[in-house]
mmCIF file with all atom_site columns, C-alpha atoms in Angstrom:
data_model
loop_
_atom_site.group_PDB
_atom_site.id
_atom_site.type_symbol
_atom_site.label_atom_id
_atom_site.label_alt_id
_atom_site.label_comp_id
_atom_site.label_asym_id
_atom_site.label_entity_id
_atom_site.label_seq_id
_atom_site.pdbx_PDB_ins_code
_atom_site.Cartn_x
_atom_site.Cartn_y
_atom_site.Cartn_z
_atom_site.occupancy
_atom_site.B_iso_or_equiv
_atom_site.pdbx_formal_charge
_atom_site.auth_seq_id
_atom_site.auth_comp_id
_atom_site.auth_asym_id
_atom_site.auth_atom_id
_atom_site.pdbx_PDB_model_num
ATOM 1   C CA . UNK A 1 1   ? 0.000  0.000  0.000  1.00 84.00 ? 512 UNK A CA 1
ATOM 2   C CA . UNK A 1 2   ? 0.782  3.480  -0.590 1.00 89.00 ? 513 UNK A CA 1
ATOM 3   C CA . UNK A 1 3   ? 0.570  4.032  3.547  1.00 92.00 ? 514 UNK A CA 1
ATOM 4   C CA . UNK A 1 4   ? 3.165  1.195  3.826  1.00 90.00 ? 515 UNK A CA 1
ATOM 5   C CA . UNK A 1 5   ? 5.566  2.633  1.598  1.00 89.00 ? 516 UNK A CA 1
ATOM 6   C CA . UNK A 1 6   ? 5.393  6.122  2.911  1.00 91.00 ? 517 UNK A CA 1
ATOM 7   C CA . UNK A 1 7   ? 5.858  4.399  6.581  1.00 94.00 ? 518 UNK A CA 1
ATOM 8   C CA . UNK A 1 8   ? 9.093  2.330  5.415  1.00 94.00 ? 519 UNK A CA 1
ATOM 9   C CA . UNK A 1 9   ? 10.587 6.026  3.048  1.00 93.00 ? 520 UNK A CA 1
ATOM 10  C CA . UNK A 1 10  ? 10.051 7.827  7.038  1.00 95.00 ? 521 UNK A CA 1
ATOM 11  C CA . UNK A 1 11  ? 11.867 5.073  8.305  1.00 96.00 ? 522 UNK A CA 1
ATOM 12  C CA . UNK A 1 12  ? 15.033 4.930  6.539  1.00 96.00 ? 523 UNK A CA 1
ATOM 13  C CA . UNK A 1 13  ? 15.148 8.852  7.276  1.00 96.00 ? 524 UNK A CA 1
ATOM 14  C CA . UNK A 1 14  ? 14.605 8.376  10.997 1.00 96.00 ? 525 UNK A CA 1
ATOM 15  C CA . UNK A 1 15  ? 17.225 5.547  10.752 1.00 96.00 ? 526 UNK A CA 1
ATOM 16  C CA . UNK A 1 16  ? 20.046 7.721  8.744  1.00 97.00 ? 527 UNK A CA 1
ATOM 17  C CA . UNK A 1 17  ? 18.919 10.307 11.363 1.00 96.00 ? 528 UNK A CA 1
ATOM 18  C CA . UNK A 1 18  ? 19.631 8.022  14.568 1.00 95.00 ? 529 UNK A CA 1
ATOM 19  C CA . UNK A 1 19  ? 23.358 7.175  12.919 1.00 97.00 ? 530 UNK A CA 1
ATOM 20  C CA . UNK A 1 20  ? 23.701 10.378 12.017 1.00 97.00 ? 531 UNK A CA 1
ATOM 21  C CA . UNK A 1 21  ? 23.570 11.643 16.059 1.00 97.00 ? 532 UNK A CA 1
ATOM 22  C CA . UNK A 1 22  ? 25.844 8.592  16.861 1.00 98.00 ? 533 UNK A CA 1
ATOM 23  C CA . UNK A 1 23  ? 28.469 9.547  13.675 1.00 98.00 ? 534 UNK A CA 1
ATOM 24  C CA . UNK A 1 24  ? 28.319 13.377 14.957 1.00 97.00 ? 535 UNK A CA 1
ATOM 25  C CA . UNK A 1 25  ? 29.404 12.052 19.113 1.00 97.00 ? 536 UNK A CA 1
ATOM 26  C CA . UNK A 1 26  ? 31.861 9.988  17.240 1.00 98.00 ? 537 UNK A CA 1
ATOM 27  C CA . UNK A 1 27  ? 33.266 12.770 15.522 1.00 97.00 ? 538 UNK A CA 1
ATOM 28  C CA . UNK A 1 28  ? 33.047 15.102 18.018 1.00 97.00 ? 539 UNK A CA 1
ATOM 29  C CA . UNK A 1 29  ? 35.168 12.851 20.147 1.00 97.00 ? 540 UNK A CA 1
ATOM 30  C CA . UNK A 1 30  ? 37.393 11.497 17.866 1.00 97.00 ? 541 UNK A CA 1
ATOM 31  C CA . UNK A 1 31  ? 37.893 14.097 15.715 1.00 97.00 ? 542 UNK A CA 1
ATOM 32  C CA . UNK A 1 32  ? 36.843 13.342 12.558 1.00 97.00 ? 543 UNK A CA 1
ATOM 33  C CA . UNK A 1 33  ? 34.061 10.464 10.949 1.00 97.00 ? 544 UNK A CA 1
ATOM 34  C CA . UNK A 1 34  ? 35.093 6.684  10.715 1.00 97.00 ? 545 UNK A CA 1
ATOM 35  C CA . UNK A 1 35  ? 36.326 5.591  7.190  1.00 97.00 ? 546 UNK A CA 1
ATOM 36  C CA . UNK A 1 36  ? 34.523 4.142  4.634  1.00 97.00 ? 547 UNK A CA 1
ATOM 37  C CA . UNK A 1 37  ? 36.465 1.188  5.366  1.00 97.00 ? 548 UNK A CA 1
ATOM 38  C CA . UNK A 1 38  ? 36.237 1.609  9.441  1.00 97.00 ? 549 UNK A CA 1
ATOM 39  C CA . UNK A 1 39  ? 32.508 1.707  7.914  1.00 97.00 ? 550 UNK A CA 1
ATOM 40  C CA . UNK A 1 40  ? 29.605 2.162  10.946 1.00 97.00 ? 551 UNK A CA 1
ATOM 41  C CA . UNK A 1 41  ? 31.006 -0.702 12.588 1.00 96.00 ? 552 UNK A CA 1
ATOM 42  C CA . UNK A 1 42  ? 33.467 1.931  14.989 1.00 98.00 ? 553 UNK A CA 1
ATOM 43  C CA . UNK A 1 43  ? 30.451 3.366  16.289 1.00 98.00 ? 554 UNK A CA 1
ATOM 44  C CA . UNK A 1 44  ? 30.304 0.055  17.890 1.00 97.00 ? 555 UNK A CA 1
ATOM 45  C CA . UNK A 1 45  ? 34.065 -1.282 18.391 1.00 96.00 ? 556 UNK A CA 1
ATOM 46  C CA . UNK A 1 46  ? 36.699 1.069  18.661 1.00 96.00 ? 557 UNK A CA 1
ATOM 47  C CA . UNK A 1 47  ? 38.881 1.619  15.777 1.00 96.00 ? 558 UNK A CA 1
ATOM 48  C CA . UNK A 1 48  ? 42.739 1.997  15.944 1.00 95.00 ? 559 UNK A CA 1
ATOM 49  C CA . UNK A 1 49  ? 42.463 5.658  14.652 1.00 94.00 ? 560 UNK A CA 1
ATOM 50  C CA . UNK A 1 50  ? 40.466 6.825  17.604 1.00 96.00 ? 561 UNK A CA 1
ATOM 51  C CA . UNK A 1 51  ? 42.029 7.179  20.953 1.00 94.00 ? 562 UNK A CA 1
ATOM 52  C CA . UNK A 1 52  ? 38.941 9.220  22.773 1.00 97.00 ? 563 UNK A CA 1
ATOM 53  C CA . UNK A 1 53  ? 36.413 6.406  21.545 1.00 97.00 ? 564 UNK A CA 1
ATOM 54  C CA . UNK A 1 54  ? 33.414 6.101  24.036 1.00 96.00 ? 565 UNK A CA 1
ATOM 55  C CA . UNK A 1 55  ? 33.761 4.940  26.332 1.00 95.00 ? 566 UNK A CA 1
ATOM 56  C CA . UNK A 1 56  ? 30.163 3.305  26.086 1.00 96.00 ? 567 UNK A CA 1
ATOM 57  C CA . UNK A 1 57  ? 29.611 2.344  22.077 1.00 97.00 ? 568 UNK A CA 1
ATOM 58  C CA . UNK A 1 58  ? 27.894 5.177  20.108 1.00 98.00 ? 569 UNK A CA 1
ATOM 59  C CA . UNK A 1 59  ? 25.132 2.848  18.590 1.00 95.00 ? 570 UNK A CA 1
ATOM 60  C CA . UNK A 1 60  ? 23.995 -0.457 20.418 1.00 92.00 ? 571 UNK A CA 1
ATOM 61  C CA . UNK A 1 61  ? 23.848 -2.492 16.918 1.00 92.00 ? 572 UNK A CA 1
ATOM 62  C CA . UNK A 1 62  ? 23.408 -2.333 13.692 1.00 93.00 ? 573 UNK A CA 1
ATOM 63  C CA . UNK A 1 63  ? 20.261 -2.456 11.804 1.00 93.00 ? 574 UNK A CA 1
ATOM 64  C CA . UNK A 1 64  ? 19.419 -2.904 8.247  1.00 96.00 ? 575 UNK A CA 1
ATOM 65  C CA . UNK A 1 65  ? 17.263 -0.246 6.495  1.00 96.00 ? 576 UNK A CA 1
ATOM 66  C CA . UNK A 1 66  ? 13.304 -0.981 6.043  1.00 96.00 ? 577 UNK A CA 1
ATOM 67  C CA . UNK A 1 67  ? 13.986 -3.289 3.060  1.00 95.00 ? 578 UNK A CA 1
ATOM 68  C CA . UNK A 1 68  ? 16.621 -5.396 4.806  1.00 96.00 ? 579 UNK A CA 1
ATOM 69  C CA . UNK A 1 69  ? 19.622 -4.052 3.366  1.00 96.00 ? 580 UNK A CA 1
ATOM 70  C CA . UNK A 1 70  ? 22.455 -3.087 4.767  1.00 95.00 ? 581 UNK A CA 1
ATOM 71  C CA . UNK A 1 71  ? 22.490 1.135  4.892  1.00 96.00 ? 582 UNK A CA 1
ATOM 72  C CA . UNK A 1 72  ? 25.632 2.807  2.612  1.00 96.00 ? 583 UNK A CA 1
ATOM 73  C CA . UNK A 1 73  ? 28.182 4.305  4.346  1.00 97.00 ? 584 UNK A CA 1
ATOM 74  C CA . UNK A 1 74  ? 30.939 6.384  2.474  1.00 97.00 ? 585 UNK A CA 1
ATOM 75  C CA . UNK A 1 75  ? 33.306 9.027  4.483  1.00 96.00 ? 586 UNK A CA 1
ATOM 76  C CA . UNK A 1 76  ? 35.997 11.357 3.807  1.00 91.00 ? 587 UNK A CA 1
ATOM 77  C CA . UNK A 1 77  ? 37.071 12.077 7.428  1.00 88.00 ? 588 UNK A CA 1
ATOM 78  C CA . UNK A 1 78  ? 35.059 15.626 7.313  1.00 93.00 ? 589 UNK A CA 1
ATOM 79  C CA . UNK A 1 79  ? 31.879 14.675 6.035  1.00 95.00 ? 590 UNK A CA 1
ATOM 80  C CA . UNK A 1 80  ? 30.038 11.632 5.066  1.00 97.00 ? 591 UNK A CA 1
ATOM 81  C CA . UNK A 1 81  ? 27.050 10.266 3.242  1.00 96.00 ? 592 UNK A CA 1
ATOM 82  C CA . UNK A 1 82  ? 24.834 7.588  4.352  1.00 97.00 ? 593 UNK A CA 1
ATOM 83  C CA . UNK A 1 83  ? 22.419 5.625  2.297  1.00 96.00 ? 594 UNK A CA 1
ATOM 84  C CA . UNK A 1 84  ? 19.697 3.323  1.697  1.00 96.00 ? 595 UNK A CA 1
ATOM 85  C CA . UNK A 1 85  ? 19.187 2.061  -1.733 1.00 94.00 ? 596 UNK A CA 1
ATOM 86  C CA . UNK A 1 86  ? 15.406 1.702  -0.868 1.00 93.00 ? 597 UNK A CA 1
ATOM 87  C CA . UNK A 1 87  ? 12.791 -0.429 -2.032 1.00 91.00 ? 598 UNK A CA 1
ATOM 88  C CA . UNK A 1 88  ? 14.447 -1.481 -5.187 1.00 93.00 ? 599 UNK A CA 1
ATOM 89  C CA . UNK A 1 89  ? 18.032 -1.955 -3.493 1.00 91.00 ? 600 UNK A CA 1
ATOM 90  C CA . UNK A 1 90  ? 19.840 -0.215 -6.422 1.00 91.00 ? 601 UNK A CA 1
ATOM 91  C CA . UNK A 1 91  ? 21.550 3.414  -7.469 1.00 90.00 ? 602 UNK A CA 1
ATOM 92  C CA . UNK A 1 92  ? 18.769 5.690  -8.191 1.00 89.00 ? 603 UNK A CA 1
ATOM 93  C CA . UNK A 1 93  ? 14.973 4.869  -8.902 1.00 87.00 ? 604 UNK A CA 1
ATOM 94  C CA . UNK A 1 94  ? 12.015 6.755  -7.912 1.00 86.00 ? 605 UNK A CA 1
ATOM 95  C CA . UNK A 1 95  ? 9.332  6.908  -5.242 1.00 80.00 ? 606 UNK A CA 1
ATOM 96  C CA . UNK A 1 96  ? 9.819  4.195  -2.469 1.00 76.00 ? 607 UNK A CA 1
ATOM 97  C CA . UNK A 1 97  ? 12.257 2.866  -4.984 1.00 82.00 ? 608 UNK A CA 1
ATOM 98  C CA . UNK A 1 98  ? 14.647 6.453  -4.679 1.00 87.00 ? 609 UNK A CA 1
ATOM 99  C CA . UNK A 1 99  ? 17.759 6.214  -2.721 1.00 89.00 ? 610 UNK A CA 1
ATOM 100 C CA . UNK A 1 100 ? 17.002 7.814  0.929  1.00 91.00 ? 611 UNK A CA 1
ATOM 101 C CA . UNK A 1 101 ? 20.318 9.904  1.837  1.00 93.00 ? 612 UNK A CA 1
ATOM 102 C CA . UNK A 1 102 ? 21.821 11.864 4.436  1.00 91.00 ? 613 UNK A CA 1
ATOM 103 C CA . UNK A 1 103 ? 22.591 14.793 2.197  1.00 81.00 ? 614 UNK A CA 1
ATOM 104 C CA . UNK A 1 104 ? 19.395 15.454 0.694  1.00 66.00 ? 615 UNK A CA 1
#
């Protein structure tokens, strides 16, 4: 249904809203965003490249978005994007298919 669609689209945003309060703590503290390769996993387990980590874990676990993918996380140490490919789980598309991002 169109309800259920709309429902999952808020969810992914609430989601990449949640990591995005845990990735800005994490920064704050360690000074810049995890890799893309540290990924969101160093919200959870301290990375080498972060001495003032924590010291409780900035997210609890990890959840997939509302289509049970895992959410797209690319960094460049100042800034990052995070992603779900939505409904369709691929680049692009359009309604609930459209990619839900943190920069839009």
């Amino acid at each position: 249904s169109a309800r259920l669609k709309k429902a999952r689209t808020n969810q992914a945003k609430i989601q990449i809203s949640e990591y995005g309060k845990a990735l800005d703590m994490y920064s704050a503290d360690c000074g810049q965003f995890p890799s893309t390769e540290e990924g969101l996993q160093a919200l959870m387990a301290a990375p080498s490249t972060c001495t003032n980590w924590g010291p409780d874990p900035y997210l609890k676990k990890l959840n997939k978005d509302p289509w049970g993918s895992d959410f797209i996380y690319e960094s460049t140490g100042n800034a990052y994007v995070l992603k779900s490919l939505g409904a369709d789980k691929r680049e692009g598309g359009t309604g609930d298919a459209a990619d839900i991002s943190s920069d839009q």
